[in-house]
mmCIF file of C-alpha atoms in Angstrom:
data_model
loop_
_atom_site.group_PDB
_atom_site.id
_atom_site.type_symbol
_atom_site.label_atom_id
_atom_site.label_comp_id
_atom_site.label_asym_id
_atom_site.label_seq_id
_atom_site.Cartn_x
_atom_site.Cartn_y
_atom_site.Cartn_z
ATOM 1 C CA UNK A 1 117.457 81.552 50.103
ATOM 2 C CA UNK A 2 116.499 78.426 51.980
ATOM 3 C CA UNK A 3 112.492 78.996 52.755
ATOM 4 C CA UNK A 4 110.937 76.779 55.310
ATOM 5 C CA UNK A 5 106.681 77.088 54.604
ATOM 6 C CA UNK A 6 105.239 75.201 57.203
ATOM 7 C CA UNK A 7 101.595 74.053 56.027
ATOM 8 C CA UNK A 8 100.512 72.040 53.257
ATOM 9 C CA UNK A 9 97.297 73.112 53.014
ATOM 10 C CA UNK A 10 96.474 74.765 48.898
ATOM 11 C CA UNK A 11 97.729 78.323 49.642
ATOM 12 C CA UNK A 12 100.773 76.583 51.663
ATOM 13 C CA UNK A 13 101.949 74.037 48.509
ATOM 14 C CA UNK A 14 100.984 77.223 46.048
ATOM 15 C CA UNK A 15 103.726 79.116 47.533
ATOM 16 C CA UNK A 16 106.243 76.429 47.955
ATOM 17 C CA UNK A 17 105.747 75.967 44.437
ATOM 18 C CA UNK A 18 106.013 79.654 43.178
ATOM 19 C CA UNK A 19 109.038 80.161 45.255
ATOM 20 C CA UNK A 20 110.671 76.929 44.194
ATOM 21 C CA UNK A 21 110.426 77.585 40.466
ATOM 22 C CA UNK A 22 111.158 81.232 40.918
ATOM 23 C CA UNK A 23 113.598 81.644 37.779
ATOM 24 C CA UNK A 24 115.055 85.238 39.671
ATOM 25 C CA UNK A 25 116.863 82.802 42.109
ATOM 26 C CA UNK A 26 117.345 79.185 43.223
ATOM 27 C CA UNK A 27 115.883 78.787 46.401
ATOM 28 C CA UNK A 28 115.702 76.242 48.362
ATOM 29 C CA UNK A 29 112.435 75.047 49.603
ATOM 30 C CA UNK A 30 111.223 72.743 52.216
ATOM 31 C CA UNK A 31 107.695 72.069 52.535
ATOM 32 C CA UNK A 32 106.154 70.695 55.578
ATOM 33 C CA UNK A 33 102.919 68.928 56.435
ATOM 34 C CA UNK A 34 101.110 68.292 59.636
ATOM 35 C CA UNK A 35 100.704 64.839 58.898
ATOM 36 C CA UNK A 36 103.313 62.332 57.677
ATOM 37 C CA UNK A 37 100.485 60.183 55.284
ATOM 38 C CA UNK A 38 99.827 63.154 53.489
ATOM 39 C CA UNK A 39 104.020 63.948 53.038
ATOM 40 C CA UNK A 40 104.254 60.432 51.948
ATOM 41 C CA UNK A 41 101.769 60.219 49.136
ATOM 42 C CA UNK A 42 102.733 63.875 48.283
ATOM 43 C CA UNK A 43 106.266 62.480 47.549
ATOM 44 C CA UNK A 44 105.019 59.362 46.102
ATOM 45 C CA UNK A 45 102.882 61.313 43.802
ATOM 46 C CA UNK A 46 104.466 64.368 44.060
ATOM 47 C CA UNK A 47 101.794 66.193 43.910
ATOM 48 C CA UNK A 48 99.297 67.383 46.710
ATOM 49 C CA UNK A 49 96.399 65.307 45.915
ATOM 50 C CA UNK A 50 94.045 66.813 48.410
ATOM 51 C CA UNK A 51 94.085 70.624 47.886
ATOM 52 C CA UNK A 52 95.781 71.430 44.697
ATOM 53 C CA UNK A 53 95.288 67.683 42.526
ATOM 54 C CA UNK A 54 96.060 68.830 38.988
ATOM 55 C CA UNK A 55 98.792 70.619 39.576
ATOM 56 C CA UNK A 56 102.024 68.626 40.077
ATOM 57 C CA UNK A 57 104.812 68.927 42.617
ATOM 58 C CA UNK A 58 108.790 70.286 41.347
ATOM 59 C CA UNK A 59 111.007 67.818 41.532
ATOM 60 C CA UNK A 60 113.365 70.109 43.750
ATOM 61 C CA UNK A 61 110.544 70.823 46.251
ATOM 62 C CA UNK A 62 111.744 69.057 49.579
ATOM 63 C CA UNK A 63 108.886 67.596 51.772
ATOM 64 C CA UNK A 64 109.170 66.796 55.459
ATOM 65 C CA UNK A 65 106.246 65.987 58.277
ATOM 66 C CA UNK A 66 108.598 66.366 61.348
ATOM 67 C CA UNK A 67 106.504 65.960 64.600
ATOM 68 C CA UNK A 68 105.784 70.044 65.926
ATOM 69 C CA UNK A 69 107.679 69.290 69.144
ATOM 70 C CA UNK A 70 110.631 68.714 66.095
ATOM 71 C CA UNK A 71 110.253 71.884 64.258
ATOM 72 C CA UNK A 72 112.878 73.771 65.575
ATOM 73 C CA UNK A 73 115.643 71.180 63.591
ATOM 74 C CA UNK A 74 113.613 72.233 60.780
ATOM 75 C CA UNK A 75 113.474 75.648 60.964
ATOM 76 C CA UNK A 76 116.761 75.868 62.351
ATOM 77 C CA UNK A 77 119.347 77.676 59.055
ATOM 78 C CA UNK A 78 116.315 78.786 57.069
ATOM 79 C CA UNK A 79 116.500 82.480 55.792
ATOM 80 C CA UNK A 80 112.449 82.681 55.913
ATOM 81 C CA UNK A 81 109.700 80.718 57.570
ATOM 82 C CA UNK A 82 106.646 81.128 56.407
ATOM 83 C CA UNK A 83 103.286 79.569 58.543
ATOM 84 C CA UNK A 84 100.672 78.116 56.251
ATOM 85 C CA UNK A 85 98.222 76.864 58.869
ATOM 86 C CA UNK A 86 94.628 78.412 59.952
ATOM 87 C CA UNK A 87 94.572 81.317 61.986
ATOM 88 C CA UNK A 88 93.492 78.667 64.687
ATOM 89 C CA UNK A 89 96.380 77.346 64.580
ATOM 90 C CA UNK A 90 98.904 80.351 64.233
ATOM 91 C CA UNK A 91 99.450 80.695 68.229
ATOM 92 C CA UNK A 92 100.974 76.999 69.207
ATOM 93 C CA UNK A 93 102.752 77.214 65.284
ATOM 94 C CA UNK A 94 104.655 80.182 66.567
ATOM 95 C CA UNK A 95 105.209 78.191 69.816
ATOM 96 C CA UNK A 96 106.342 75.624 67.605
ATOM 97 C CA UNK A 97 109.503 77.574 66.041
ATOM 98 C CA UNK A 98 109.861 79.603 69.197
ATOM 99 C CA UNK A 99 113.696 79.032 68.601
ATOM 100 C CA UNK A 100 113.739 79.978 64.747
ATOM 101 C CA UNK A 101 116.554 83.258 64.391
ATOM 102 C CA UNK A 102 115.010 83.738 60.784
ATOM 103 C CA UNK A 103 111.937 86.299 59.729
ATOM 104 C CA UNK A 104 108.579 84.719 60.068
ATOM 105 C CA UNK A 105 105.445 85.368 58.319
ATOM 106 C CA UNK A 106 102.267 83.659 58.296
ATOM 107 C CA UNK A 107 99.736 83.453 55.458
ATOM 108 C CA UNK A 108 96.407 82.973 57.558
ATOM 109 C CA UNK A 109 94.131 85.419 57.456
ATOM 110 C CA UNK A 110 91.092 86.300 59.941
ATOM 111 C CA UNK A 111 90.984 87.076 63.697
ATOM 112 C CA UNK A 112 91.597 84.131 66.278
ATOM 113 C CA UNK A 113 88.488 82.630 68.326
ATOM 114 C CA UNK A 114 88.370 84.300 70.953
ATOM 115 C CA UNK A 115 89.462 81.946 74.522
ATOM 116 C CA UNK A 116 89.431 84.025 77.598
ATOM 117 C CA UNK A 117 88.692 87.572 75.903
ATOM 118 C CA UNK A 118 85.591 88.373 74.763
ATOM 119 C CA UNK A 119 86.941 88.892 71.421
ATOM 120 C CA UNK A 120 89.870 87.317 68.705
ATOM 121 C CA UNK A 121 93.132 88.848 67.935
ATOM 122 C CA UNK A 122 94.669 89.356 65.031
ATOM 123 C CA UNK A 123 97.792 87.295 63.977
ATOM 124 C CA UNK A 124 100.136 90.335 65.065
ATOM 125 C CA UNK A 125 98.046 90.848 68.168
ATOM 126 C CA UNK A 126 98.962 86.968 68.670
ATOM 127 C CA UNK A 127 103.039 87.579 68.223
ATOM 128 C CA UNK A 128 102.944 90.637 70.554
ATOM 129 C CA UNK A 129 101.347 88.212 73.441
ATOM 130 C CA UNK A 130 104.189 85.627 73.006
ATOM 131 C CA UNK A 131 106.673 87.871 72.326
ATOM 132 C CA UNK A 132 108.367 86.824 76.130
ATOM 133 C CA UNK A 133 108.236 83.073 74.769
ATOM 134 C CA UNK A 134 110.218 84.253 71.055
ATOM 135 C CA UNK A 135 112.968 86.283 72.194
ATOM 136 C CA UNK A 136 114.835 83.964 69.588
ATOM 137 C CA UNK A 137 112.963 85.070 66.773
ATOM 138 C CA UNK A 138 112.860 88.958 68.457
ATOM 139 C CA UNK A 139 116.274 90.123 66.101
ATOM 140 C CA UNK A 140 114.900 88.609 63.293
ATOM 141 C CA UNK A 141 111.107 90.284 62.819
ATOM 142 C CA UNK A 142 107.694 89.196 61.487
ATOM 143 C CA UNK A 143 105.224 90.103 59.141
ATOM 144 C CA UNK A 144 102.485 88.644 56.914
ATOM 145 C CA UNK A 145 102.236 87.693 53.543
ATOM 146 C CA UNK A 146 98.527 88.334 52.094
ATOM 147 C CA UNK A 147 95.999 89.920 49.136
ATOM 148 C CA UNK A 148 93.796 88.791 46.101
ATOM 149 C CA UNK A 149 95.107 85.342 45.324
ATOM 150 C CA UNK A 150 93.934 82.039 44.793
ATOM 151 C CA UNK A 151 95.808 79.211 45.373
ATOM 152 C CA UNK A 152 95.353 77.534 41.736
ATOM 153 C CA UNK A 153 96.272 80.172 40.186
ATOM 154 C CA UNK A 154 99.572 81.128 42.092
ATOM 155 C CA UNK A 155 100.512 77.105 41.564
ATOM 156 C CA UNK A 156 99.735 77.311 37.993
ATOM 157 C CA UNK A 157 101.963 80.784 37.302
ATOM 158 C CA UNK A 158 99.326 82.579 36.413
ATOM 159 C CA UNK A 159 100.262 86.538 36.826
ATOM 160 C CA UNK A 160 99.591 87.596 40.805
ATOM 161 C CA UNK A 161 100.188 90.476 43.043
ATOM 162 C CA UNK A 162 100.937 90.411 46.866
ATOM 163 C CA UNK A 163 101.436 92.413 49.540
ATOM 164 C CA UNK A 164 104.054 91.703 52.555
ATOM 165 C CA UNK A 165 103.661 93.727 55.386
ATOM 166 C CA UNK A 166 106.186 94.235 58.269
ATOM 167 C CA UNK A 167 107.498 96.840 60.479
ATOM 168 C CA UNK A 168 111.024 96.183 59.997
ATOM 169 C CA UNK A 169 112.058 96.810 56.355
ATOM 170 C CA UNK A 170 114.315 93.891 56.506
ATOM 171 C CA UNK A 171 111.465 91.460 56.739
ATOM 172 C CA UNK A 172 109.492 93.124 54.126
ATOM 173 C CA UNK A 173 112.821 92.538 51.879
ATOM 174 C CA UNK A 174 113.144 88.826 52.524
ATOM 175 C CA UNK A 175 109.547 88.810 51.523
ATOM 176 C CA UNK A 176 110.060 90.268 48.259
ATOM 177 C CA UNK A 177 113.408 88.204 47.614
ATOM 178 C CA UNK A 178 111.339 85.342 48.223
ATOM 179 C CA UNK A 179 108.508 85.178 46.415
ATOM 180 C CA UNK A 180 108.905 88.638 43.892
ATOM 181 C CA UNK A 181 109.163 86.793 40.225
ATOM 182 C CA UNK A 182 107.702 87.404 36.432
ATOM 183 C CA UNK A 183 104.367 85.897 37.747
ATOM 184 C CA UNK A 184 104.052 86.960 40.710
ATOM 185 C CA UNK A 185 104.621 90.682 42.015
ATOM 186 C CA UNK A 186 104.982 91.385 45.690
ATOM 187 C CA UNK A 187 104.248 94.762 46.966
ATOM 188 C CA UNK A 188 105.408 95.928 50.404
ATOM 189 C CA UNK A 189 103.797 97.946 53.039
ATOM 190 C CA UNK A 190 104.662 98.490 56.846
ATOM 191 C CA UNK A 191 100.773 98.915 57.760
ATOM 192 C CA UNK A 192 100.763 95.311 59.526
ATOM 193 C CA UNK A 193 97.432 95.687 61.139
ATOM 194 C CA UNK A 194 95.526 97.227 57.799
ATOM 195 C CA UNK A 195 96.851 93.992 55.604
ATOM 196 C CA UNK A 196 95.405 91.886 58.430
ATOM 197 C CA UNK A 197 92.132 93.528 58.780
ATOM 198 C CA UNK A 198 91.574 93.813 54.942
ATOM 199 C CA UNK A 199 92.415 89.488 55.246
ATOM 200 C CA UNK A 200 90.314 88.582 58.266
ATOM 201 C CA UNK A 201 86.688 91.039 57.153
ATOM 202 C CA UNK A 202 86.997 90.238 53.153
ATOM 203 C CA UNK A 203 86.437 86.821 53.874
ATOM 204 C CA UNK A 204 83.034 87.393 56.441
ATOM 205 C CA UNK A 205 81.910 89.856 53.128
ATOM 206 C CA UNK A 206 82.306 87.110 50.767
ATOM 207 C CA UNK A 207 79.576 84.800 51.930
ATOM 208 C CA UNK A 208 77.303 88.247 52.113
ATOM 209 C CA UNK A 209 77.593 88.829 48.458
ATOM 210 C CA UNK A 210 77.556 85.343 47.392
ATOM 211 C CA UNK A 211 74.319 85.193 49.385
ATOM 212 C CA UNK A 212 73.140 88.240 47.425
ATOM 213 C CA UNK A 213 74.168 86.625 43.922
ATOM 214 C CA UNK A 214 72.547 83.605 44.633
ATOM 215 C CA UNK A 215 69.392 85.166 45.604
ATOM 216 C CA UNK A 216 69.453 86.991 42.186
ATOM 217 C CA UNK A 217 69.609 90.174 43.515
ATOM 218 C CA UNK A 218 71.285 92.087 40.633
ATOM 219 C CA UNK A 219 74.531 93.505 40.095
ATOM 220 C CA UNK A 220 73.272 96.862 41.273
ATOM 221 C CA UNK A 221 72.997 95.302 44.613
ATOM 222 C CA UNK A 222 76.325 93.270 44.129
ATOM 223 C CA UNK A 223 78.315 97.226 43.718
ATOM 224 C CA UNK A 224 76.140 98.338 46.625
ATOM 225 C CA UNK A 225 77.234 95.470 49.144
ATOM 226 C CA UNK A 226 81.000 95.380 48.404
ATOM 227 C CA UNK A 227 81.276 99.066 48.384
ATOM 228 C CA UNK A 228 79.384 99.241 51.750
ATOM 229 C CA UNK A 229 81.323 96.381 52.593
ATOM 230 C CA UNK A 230 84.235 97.931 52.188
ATOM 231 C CA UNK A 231 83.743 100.803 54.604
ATOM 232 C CA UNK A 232 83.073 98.579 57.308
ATOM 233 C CA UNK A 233 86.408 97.009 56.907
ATOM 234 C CA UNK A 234 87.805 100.391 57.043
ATOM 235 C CA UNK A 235 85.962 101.657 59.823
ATOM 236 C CA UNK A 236 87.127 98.585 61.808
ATOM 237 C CA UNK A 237 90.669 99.008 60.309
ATOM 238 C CA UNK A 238 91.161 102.663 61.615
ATOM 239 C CA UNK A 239 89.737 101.635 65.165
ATOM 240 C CA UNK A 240 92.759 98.723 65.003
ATOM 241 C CA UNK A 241 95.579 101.229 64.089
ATOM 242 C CA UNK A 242 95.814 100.298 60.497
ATOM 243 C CA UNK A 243 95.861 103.317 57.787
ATOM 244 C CA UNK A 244 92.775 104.482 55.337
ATOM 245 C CA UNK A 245 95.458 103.882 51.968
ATOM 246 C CA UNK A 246 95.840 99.895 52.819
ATOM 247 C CA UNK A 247 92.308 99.250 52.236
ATOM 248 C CA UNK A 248 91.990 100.950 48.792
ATOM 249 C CA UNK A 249 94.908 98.674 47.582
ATOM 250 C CA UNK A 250 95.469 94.886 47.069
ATOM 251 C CA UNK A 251 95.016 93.313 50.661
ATOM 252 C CA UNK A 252 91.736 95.861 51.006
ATOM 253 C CA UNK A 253 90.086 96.641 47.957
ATOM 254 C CA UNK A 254 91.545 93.105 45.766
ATOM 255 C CA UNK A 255 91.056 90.616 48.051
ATOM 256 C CA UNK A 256 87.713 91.840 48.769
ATOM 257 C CA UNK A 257 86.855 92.278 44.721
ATOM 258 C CA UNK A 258 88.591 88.499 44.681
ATOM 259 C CA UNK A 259 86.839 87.043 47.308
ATOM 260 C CA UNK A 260 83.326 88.341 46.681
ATOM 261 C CA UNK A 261 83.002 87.895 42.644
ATOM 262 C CA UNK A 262 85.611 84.871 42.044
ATOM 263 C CA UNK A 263 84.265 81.801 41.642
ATOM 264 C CA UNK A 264 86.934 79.922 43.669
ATOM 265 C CA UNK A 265 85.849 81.456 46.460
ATOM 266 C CA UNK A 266 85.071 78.694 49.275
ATOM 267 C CA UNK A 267 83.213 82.665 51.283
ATOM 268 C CA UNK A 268 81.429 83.229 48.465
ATOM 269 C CA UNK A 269 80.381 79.405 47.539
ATOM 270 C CA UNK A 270 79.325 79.000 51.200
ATOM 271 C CA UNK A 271 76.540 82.492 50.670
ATOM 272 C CA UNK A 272 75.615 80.713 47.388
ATOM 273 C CA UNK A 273 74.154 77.520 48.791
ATOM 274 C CA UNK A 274 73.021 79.200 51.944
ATOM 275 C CA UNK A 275 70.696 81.189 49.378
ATOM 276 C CA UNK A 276 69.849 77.800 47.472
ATOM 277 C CA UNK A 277 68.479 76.738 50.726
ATOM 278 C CA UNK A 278 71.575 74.409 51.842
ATOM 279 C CA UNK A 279 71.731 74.363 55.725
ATOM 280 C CA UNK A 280 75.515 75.801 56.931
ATOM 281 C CA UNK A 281 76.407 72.769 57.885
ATOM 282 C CA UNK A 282 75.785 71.108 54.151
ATOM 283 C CA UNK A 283 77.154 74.142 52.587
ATOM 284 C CA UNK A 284 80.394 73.765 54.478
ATOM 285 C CA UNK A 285 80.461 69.775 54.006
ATOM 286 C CA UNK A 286 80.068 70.029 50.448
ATOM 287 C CA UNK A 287 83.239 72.666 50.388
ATOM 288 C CA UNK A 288 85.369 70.029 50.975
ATOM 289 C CA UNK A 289 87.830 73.282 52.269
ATOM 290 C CA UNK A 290 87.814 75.841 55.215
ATOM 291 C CA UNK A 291 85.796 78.938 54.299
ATOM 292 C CA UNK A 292 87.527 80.761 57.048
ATOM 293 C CA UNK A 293 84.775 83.497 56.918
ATOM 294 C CA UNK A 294 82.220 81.032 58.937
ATOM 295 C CA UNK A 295 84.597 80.682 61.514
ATOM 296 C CA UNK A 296 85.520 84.562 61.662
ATOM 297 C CA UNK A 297 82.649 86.380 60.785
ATOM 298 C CA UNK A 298 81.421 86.123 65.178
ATOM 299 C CA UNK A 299 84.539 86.942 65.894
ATOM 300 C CA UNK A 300 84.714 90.122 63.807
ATOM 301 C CA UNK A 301 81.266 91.196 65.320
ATOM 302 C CA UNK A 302 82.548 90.962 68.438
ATOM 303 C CA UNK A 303 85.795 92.893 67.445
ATOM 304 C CA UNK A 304 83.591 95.422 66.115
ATOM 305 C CA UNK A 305 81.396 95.963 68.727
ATOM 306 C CA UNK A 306 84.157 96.130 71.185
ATOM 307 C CA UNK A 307 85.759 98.950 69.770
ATOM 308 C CA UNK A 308 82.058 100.885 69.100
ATOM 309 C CA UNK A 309 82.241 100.251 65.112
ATOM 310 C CA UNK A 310 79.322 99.755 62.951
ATOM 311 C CA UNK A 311 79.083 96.820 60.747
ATOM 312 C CA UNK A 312 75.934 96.299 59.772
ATOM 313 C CA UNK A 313 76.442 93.587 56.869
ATOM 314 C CA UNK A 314 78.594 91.393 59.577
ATOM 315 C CA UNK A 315 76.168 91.294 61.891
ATOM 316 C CA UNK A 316 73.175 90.304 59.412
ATOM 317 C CA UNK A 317 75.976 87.490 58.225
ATOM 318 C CA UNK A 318 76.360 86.066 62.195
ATOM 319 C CA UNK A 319 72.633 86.134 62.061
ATOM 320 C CA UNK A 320 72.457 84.645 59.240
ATOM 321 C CA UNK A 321 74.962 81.820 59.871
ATOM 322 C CA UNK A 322 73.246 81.266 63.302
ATOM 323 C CA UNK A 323 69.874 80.510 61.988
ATOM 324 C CA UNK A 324 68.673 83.246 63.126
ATOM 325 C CA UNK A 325 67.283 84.876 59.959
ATOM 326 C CA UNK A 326 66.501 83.813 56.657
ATOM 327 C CA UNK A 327 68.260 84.529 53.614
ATOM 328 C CA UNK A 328 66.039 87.087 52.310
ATOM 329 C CA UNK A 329 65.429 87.984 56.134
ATOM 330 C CA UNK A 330 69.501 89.255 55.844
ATOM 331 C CA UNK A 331 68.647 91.551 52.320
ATOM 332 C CA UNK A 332 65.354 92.737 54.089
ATOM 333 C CA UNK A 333 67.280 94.254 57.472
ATOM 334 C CA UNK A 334 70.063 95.446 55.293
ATOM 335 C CA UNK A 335 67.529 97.662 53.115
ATOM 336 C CA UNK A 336 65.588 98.720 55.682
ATOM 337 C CA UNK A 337 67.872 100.601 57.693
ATOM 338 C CA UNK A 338 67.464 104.170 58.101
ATOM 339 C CA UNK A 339 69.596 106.391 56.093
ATOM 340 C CA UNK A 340 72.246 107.918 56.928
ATOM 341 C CA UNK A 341 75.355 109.765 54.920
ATOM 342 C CA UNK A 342 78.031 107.723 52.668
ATOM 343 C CA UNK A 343 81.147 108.617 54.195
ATOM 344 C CA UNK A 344 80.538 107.419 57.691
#
């Protein structure tokens, strides 16, 4: 296949690298980057110096830095495209390749900010608004490439497990043909909106249970937090269309595991230093990376609240990252809520 990943961001050069050493198949892959210093030192060094520094470059991997308004020479004869940006950046991306007649997914995962609705969209949400301004890309399909992985790790080989979603089996296929090799296993699934939900909430969750770790609170409370955790992302999930199943598997259940216990987790390093008394704005400096949870976890309140769903832990994170409480203010409102019966 020739693969187009657009994005050279860690999880964006990760997957350019897995699918250009895939030993099932010789694809070719082009990876592009936003700006053309950073595609110049990457081929100078061949390696990505900023995100991914140890980990070095294949000598068949093809780098470009085309201006966007240029993207559609790019993308133009690619069997896949795949968008590696922030979910911020998803919308004029898919503007972007507008004229691309090959599947696209994206890898970002979270709900956009929210512009003239009270409230983000998810990526799909996103494709179905421009879908009059990608009648091009309408024959071919979409879909989304997610679950637990971090980018080190996929660079590095080291045994992973996806999930690509789509509603058009085709997509999912291309997907699989892609990226499916002895280190890395991709599953597929047609629930588009549950692998998206499971991305975006995991993320806002993360930063609630590193907060908890770094405050010492026990593993008990750890268990408690993701497993409570994880029915709010279901909750919201069925209120967005998505299916119960999708959250008890990798892009639910792993990415949330992943996320909240790893200790590459940008989420969870961001609820860490909060707890250590680090202001947001040093915890997020010191990153170095985009913890997309800070960004998301508003909009995912909002979300919630538009469609009536209870999520208690979010909202005690947006208070949390607002200055509004303290960090054992958050534990304190969490534990003193009345009870009420599991499976609700």
């Amino acid at each position: 296949m020739k693969i187009a990943v657009l994005g050279a961001g860690a999880w964006g050069t990760a997957l350019a690298i897995s699918a250009c050493q895939n030993p099932l198949a010789r694809h070719t892959v082009t990876l592009w980057a936003r700006s053309a210093e950073q595609a110049a030192a990457m081929q100078a060094q061949r390696c990505n110096q900023r995100y991914l520094p140890d980990i070095p470059l294949p000598a068949e991997l093809l780098l470009r830095a085309d201006a966007p308004a240029d993207l559609g020479e790019l993308v133009a004869g690619q069997d896949l495209v795949i968008i590696g940006t922030p979910m911020s950046g998803l919308r004029q991306m898919l503007r972007d390749t507008a004229a691309c007649t090959a599947p696209v997914a994206w890898l970002c995962k979270g709900f956009e900010p929210p512009d003239s609705m009270p409230y983000g969209l998810l990526a799909h949400e996103i494709r179905a608004q421009l879908a009059t301004e990608l009648i091009a890309n309408e024959a071919a399909g979409y879909g989304v490439l997610s679950g637990p992985s971090f980018a080190q790790e996929v660079a590095r080989g080291q045994p992973t497990a996806l999930v690509a979603a789509s509603a058009r089996a085709e997509v999912r296929d291309a997907l699989v043909a892609a990226f499916h090799s002895p280190s890395l296993r991709v599953y597929a699934s047609d629930d588009v909106a549950g692998v998206e939900v499971g991305g975006a909430v995991k993320n806002v969750l993360a930063i609630a249970t590193g907060l908890c770790d770094g405050l010492h609170l026990g593993l008990n409370a750890r268990a408690a937090l993701v497993t409570r955790g994880l029915a709010e992302m279901t909750r919201l999930g069925l209120a967005l269309g998505a299916r119960a199943e999708t959250f008890m598997g990798l892009s639910g259940l792993g990415d949330l595991v992943l996320t909240a216990t790893g200790d590459l987790s940008r989420n969870r390093q961001v609820g860490l230093l909060l707890a250590q008394g680090q202001t947001l704005q040093q915890a997020v400096s010191s990153l170095g990376h985009v913890a997309e949870g800070v960004y998301s976890a508003r909009t995912v309140a909002q979300r919630a609240d538009s469609l009536g769903v209870d999520m208690p832990i979010t909202h005690s994170v947006v208070a949390l990252l607002d200055g509004r409480i303290r960090p054992a203010d958050a534990v304190a409102s969490l534990m003193g809520r009345g009870p009420v019966p599991e499976l609700t």
